[in-house]
Tab-separated table of C-alpha atoms in Angstrom:
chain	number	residue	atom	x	y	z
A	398	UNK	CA	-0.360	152.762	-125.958
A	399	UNK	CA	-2.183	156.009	-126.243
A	400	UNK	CA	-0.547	156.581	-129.869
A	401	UNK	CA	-1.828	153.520	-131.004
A	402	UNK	CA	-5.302	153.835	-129.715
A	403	UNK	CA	-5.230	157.294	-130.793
A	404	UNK	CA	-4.333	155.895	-134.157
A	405	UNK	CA	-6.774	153.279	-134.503
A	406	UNK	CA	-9.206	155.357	-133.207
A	407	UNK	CA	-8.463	158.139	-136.325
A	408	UNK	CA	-8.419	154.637	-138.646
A	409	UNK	CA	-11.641	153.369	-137.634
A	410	UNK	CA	-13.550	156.992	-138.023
A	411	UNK	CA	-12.252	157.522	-141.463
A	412	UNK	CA	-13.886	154.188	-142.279
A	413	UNK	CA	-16.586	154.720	-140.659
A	414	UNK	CA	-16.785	158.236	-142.402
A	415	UNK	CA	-16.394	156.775	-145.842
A	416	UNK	CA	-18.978	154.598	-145.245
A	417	UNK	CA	-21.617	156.344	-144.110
A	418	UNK	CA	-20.745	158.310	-147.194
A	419	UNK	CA	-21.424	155.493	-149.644
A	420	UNK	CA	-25.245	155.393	-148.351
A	421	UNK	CA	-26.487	158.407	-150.648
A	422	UNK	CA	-24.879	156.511	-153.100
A	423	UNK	CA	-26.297	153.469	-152.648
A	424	UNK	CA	-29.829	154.432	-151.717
A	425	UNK	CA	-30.804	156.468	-154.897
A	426	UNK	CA	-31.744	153.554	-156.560
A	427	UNK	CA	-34.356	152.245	-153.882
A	428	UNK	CA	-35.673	156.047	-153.603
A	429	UNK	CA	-35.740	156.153	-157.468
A	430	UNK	CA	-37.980	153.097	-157.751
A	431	UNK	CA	-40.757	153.960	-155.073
A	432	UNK	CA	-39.097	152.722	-151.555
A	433	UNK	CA	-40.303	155.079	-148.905
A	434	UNK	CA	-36.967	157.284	-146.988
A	435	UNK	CA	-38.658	155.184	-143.646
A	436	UNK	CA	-38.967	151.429	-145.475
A	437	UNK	CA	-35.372	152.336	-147.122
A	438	UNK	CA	-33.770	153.114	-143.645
A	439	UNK	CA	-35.786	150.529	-141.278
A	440	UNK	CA	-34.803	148.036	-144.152
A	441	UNK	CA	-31.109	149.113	-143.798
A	442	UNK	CA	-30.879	148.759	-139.988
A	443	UNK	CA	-32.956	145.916	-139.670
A	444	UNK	CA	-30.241	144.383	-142.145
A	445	UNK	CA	-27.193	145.854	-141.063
A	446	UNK	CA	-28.311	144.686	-137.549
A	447	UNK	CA	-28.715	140.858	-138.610
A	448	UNK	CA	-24.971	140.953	-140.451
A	449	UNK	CA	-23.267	142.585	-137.247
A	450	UNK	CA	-25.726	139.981	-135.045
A	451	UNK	CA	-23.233	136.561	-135.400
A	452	UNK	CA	-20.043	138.558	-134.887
A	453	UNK	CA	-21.951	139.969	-131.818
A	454	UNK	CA	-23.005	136.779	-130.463
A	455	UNK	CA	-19.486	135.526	-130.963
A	456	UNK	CA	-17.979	138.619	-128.731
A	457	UNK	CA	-20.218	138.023	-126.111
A	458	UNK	CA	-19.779	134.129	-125.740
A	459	UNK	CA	-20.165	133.363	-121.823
A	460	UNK	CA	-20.448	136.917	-120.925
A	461	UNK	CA	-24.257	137.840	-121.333
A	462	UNK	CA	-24.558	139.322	-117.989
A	463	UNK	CA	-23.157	142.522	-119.764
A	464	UNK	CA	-25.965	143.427	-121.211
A	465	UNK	CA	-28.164	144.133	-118.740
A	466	UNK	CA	-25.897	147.167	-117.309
A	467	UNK	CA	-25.800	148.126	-120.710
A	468	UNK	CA	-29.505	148.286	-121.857
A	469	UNK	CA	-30.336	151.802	-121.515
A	470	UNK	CA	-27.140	152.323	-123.813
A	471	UNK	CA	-28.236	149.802	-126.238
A	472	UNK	CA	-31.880	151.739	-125.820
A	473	UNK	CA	-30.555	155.438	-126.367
A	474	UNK	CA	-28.225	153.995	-129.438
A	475	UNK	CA	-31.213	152.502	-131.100
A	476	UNK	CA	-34.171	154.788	-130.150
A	477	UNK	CA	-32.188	158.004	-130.067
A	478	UNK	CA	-29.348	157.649	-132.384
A	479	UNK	CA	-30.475	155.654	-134.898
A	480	UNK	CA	-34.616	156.142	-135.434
A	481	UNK	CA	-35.279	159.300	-134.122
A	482	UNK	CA	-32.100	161.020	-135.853
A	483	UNK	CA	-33.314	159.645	-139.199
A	484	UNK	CA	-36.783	160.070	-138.742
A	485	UNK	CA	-36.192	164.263	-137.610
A	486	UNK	CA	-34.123	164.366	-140.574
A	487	UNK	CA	-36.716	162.624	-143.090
A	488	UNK	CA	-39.276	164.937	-141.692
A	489	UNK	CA	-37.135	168.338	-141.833
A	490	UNK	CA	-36.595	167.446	-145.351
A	491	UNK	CA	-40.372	167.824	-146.064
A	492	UNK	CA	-40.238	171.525	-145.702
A	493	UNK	CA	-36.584	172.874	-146.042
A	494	UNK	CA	-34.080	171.710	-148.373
A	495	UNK	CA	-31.819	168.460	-148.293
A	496	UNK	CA	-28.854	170.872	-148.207
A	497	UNK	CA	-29.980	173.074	-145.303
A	498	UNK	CA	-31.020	170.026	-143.262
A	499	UNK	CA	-27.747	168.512	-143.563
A	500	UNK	CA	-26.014	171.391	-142.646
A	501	UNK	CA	-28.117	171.691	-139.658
A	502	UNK	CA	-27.709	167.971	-138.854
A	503	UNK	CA	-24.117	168.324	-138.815
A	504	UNK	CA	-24.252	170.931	-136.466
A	505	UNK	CA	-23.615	167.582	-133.633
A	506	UNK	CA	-19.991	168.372	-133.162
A	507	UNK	CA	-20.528	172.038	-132.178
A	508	UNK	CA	-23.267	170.748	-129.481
A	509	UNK	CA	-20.627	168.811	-128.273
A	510	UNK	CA	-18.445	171.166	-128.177
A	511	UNK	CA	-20.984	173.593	-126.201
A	512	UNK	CA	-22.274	171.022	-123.799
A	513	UNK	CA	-18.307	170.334	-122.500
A	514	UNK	CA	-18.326	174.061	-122.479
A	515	UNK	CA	-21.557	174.126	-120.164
A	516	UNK	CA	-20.705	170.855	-118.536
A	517	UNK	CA	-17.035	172.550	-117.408
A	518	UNK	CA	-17.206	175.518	-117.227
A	519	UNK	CA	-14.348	176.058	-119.355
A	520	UNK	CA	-14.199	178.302	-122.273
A	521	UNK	CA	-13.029	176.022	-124.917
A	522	UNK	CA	-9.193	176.625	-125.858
A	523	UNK	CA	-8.583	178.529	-129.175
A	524	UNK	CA	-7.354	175.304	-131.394
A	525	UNK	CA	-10.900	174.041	-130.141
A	526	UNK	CA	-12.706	176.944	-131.459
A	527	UNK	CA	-10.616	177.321	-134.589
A	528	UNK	CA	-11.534	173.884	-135.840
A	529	UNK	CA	-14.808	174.525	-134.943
A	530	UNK	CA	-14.857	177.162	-137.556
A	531	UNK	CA	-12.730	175.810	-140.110
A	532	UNK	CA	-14.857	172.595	-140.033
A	533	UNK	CA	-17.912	174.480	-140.390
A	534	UNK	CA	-16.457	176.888	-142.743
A	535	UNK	CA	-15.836	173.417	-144.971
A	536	UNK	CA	-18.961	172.084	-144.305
A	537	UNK	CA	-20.900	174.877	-145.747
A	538	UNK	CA	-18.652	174.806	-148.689
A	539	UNK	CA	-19.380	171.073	-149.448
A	540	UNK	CA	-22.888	170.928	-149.019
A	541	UNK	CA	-23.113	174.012	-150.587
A	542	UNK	CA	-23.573	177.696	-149.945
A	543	UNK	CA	-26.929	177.813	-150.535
A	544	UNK	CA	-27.693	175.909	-147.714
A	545	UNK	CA	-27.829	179.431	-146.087
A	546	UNK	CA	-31.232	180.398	-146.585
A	547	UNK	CA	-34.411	181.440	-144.827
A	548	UNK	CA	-36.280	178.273	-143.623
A	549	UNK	CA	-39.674	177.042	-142.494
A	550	UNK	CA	-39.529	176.427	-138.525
A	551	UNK	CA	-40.929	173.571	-138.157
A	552	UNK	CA	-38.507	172.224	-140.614
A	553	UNK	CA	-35.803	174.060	-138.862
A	554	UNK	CA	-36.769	172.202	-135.495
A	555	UNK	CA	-36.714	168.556	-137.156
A	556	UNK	CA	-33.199	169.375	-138.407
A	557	UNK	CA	-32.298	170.594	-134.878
A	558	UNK	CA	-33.717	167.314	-133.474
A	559	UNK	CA	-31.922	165.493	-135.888
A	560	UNK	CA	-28.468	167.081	-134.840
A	561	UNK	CA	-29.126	166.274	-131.289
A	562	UNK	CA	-29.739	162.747	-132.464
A	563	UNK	CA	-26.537	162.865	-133.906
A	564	UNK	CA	-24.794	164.380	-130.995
A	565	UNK	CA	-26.886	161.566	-128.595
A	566	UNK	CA	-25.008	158.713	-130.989
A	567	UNK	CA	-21.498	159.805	-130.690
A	568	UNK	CA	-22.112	160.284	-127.135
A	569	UNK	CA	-23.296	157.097	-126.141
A	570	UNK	CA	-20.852	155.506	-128.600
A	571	UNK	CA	-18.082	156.595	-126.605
A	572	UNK	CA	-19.689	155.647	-123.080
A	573	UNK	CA	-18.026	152.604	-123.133
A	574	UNK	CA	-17.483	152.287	-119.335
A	575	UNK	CA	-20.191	148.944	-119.862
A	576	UNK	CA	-17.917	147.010	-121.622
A	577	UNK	CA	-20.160	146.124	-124.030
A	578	UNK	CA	-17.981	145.625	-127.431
A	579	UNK	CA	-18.576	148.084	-129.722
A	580	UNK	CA	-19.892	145.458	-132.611
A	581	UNK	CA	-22.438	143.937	-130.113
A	582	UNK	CA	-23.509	147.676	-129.347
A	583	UNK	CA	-23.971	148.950	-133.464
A	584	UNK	CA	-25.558	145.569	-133.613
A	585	UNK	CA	-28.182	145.740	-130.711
A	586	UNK	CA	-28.714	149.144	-131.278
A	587	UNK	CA	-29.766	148.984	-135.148
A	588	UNK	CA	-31.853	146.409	-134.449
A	589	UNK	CA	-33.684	148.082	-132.161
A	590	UNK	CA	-33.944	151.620	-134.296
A	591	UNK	CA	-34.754	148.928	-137.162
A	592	UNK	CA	-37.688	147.942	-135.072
A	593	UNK	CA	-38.591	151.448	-133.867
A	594	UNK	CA	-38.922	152.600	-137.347
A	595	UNK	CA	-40.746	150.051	-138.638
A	596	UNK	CA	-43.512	150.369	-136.044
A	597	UNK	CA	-43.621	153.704	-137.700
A	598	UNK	CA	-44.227	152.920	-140.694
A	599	UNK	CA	-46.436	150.383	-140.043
A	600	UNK	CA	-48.865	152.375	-138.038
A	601	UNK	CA	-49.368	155.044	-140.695
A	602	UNK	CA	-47.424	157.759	-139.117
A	603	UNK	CA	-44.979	158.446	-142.086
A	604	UNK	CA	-45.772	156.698	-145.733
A	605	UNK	CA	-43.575	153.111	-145.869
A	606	UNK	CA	-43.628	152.045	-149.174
A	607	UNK	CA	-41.269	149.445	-151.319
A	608	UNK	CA	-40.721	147.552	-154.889
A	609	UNK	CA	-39.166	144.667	-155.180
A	610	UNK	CA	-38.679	144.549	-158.745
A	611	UNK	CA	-35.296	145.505	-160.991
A	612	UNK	CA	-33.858	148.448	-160.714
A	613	UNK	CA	-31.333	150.638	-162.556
A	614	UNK	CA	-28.310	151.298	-161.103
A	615	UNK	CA	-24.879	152.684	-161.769
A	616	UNK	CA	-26.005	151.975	-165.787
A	617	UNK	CA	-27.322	148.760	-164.931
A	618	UNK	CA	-29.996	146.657	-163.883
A	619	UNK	CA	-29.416	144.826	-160.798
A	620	UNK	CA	-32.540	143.015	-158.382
A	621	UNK	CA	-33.810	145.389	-155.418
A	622	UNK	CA	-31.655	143.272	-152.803
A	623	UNK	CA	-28.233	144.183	-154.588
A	624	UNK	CA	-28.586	147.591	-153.431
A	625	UNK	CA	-30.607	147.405	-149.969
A	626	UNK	CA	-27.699	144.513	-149.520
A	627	UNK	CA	-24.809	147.054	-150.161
A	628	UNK	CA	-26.742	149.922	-147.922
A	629	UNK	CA	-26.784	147.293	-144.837
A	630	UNK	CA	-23.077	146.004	-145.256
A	631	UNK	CA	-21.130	149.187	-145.782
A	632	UNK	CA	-23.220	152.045	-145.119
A	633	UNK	CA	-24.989	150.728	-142.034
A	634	UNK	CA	-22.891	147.801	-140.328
A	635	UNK	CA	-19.229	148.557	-140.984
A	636	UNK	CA	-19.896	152.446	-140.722
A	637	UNK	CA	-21.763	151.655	-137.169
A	638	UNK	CA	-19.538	149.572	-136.131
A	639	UNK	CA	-16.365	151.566	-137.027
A	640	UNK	CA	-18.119	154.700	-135.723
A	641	UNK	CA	-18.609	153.183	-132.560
A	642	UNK	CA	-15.244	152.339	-132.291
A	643	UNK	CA	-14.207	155.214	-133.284
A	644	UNK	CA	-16.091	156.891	-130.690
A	645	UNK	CA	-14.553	154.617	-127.556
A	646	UNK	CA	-10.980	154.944	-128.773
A	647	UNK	CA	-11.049	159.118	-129.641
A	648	UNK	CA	-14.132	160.539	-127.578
A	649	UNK	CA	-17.358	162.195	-128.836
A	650	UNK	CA	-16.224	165.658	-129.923
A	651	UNK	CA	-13.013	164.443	-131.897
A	652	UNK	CA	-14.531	161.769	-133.478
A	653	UNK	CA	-17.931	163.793	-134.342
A	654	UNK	CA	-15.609	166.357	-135.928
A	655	UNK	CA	-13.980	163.379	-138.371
A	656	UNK	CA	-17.584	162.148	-139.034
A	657	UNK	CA	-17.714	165.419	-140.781
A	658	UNK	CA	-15.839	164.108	-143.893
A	659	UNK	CA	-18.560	161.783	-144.368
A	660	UNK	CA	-20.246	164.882	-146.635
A	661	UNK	CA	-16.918	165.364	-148.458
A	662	UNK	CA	-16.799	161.627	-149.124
A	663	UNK	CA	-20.499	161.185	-149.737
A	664	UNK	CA	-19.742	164.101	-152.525
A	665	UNK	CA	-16.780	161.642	-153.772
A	666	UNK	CA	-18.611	158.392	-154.532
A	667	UNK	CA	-21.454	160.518	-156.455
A	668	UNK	CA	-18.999	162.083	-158.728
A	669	UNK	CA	-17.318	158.824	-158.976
A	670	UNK	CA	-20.222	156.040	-158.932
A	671	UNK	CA	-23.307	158.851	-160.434
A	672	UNK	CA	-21.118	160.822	-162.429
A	673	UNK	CA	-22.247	163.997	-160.413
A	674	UNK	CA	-19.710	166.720	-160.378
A	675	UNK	CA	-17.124	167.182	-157.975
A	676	UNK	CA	-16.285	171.081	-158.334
A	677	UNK	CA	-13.109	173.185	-156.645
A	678	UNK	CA	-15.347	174.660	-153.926
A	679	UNK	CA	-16.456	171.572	-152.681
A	680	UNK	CA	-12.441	170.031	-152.172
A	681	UNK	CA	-11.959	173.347	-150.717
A	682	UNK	CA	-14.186	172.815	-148.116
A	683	UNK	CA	-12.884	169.131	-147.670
A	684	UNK	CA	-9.391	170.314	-146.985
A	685	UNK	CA	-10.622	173.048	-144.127
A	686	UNK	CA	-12.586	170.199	-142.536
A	687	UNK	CA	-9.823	168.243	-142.083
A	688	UNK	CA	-7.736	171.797	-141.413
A	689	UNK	CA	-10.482	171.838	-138.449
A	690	UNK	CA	-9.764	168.219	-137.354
A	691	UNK	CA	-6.396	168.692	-137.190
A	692	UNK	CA	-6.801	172.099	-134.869
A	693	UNK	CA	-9.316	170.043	-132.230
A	694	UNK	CA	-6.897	166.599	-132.554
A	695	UNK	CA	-4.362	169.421	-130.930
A	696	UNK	CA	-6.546	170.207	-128.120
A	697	UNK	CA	-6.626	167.113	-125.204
A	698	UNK	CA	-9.626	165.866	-124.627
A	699	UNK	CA	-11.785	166.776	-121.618
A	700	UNK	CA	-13.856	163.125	-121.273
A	701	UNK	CA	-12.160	161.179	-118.535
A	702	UNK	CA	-15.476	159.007	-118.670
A	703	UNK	CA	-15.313	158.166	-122.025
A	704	UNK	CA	-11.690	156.263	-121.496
A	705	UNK	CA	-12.030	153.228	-123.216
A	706	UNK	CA	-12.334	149.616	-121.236
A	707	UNK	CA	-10.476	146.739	-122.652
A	708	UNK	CA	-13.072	143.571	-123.005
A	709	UNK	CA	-11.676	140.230	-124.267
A	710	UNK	CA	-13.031	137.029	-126.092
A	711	UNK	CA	-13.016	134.368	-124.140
């Protein structure tokens, strides 16, 4: 039983890694005709939200008194993982560079990693801190050494924020103890960071712009809703919902550590969809992330709350 959770849990994170990969991707050509970073991601939650929303309804047929235990949940997903992460990240990105940002964003697994450490009282084992290391190690090599540069502070902070955002998702993603299905969870939850971040926009605090003309994309033109469409389905509803899966079946720190590949994939679909080179160092660093996966798989998990409870449709 635990193999085949274990299993399914690994199954469902690679998904959801490869699709949360696809959304650089498939964003570029909103971005490239005038959407706003906020419209673009409000647009794709709000979205992704409303696909996931029937399947969710379905799941919770004659059990709605679930929800209330789990509305903080569905309010820390939303708020927390999903609006504030992006919005910390948009903002960093304003003063330090996209590369250095993501490097810092990924950062989540190592708070993870720290706060069991704190939380315990445990130094972590070696195979713990060796994938730490190798997965950084490969992180920096995908996104690119020159993410390792002096940056502005206040940028720094926003990219700091961001990976505790991060962290705070695959945290509450695996807090499953509610019973509340994982689909109903990705769904409430973007929803409600849909919402959050379009009361943003809307009241001026970042700039929410968006065209709803043709666009160009992948040497092509295509209507804006092809690619906002694509965004919502794979890199926003099947990539939450797998995530949080993910998340219930493995625990926060492993499956935060397979998230990582979602750089080495993201740098995958752009050489393969955007024709943007795919060079030696950067499947270097994809094979010592998963070299670091591998070393913390080896190491048992320390999150007896996180054990996943079995919910059924009626």
């Amino acid at each position: 039983m635990q193999l085949s959770s274990t299993s399914t849990g690994l199954s469902a994170a690679l998904i959801a890694a490869a699709s949360f990969g696809t959304s650089g991707t498939l964003v570029k050509p909103l971005l490239t005709e005038g959407w706003s970073p906020t419209a673009a991601v409000a647009a794709r939650a709000l979205v992704g939200g409303a696909l996931l929303l029937p399947i969710a309804l379905t799941m919770l047929r004659g059990r709605w008194h679930i929800l209330w235990p789990a509305r903080w949940r569905v309010l820390t997903m939303g708020v927390a993982g999903v609006a504030c992460t992006q919005l910390a990240y948009f903002a960093a990105i304003q003063t330090i560079p996209v590369s250095t940002a993501l490097l810092i964003e990924f950062l989540a697994p190592l708070l993870l990693v720290g706060l069991a450490w704190a939380r315990t009282r445990r130094t972590p084992r070696p195979t713990v801190l060796l994938g730490s290391a190798l997965a950084l190690a490969g992180l920096t090599l995908v996104i690119g050494p020159g993410a390792l540069q002096p940056v502005d502070p206040v940028g720094l902070a926003f990219a700091l924020a961001a990976a505790i955002g991060c962290a705070v998702y695959f945290l509450v993603a695996a807090r499953s103890g509610d019973g509340l299905p994982p689909v109903a969870l990705a769904a409430s939850g973007l929803l409600t960071g849909g919402l959050v971040l379009a009361l943003v926009g809307a009241g001026g605090l970042l700039p929410f712009t968006a065209t709803f003309g043709s666009l160009p994309m992948f040497g092509t033109q295509a209507p804006w809703w092809v690619p906002l469409v694509l965004l919502a389905l794979l890199s926003t509803a099947v990539a939450y919902a797998a995530g949080i899966t993910a998340s219930e079946a493995l625990g926060s720190r492993l499956a935060s550590f397979v998230g990582l590949l979602e750089v080495a994939f993201a740098a995958l679909f752009a050489w393969i969809l955007l024709g943007e080179a795919l060079t030696g160092v950067q499947m270097a660093g994809g094979a010592l992330i998963l070299a670091g996966i591998a070393a913390v798989r080896a190491e048992p998990s320390a999150e007896p709350a996180e054990e996943p409870v079995p919910y059924r449709v009626p």
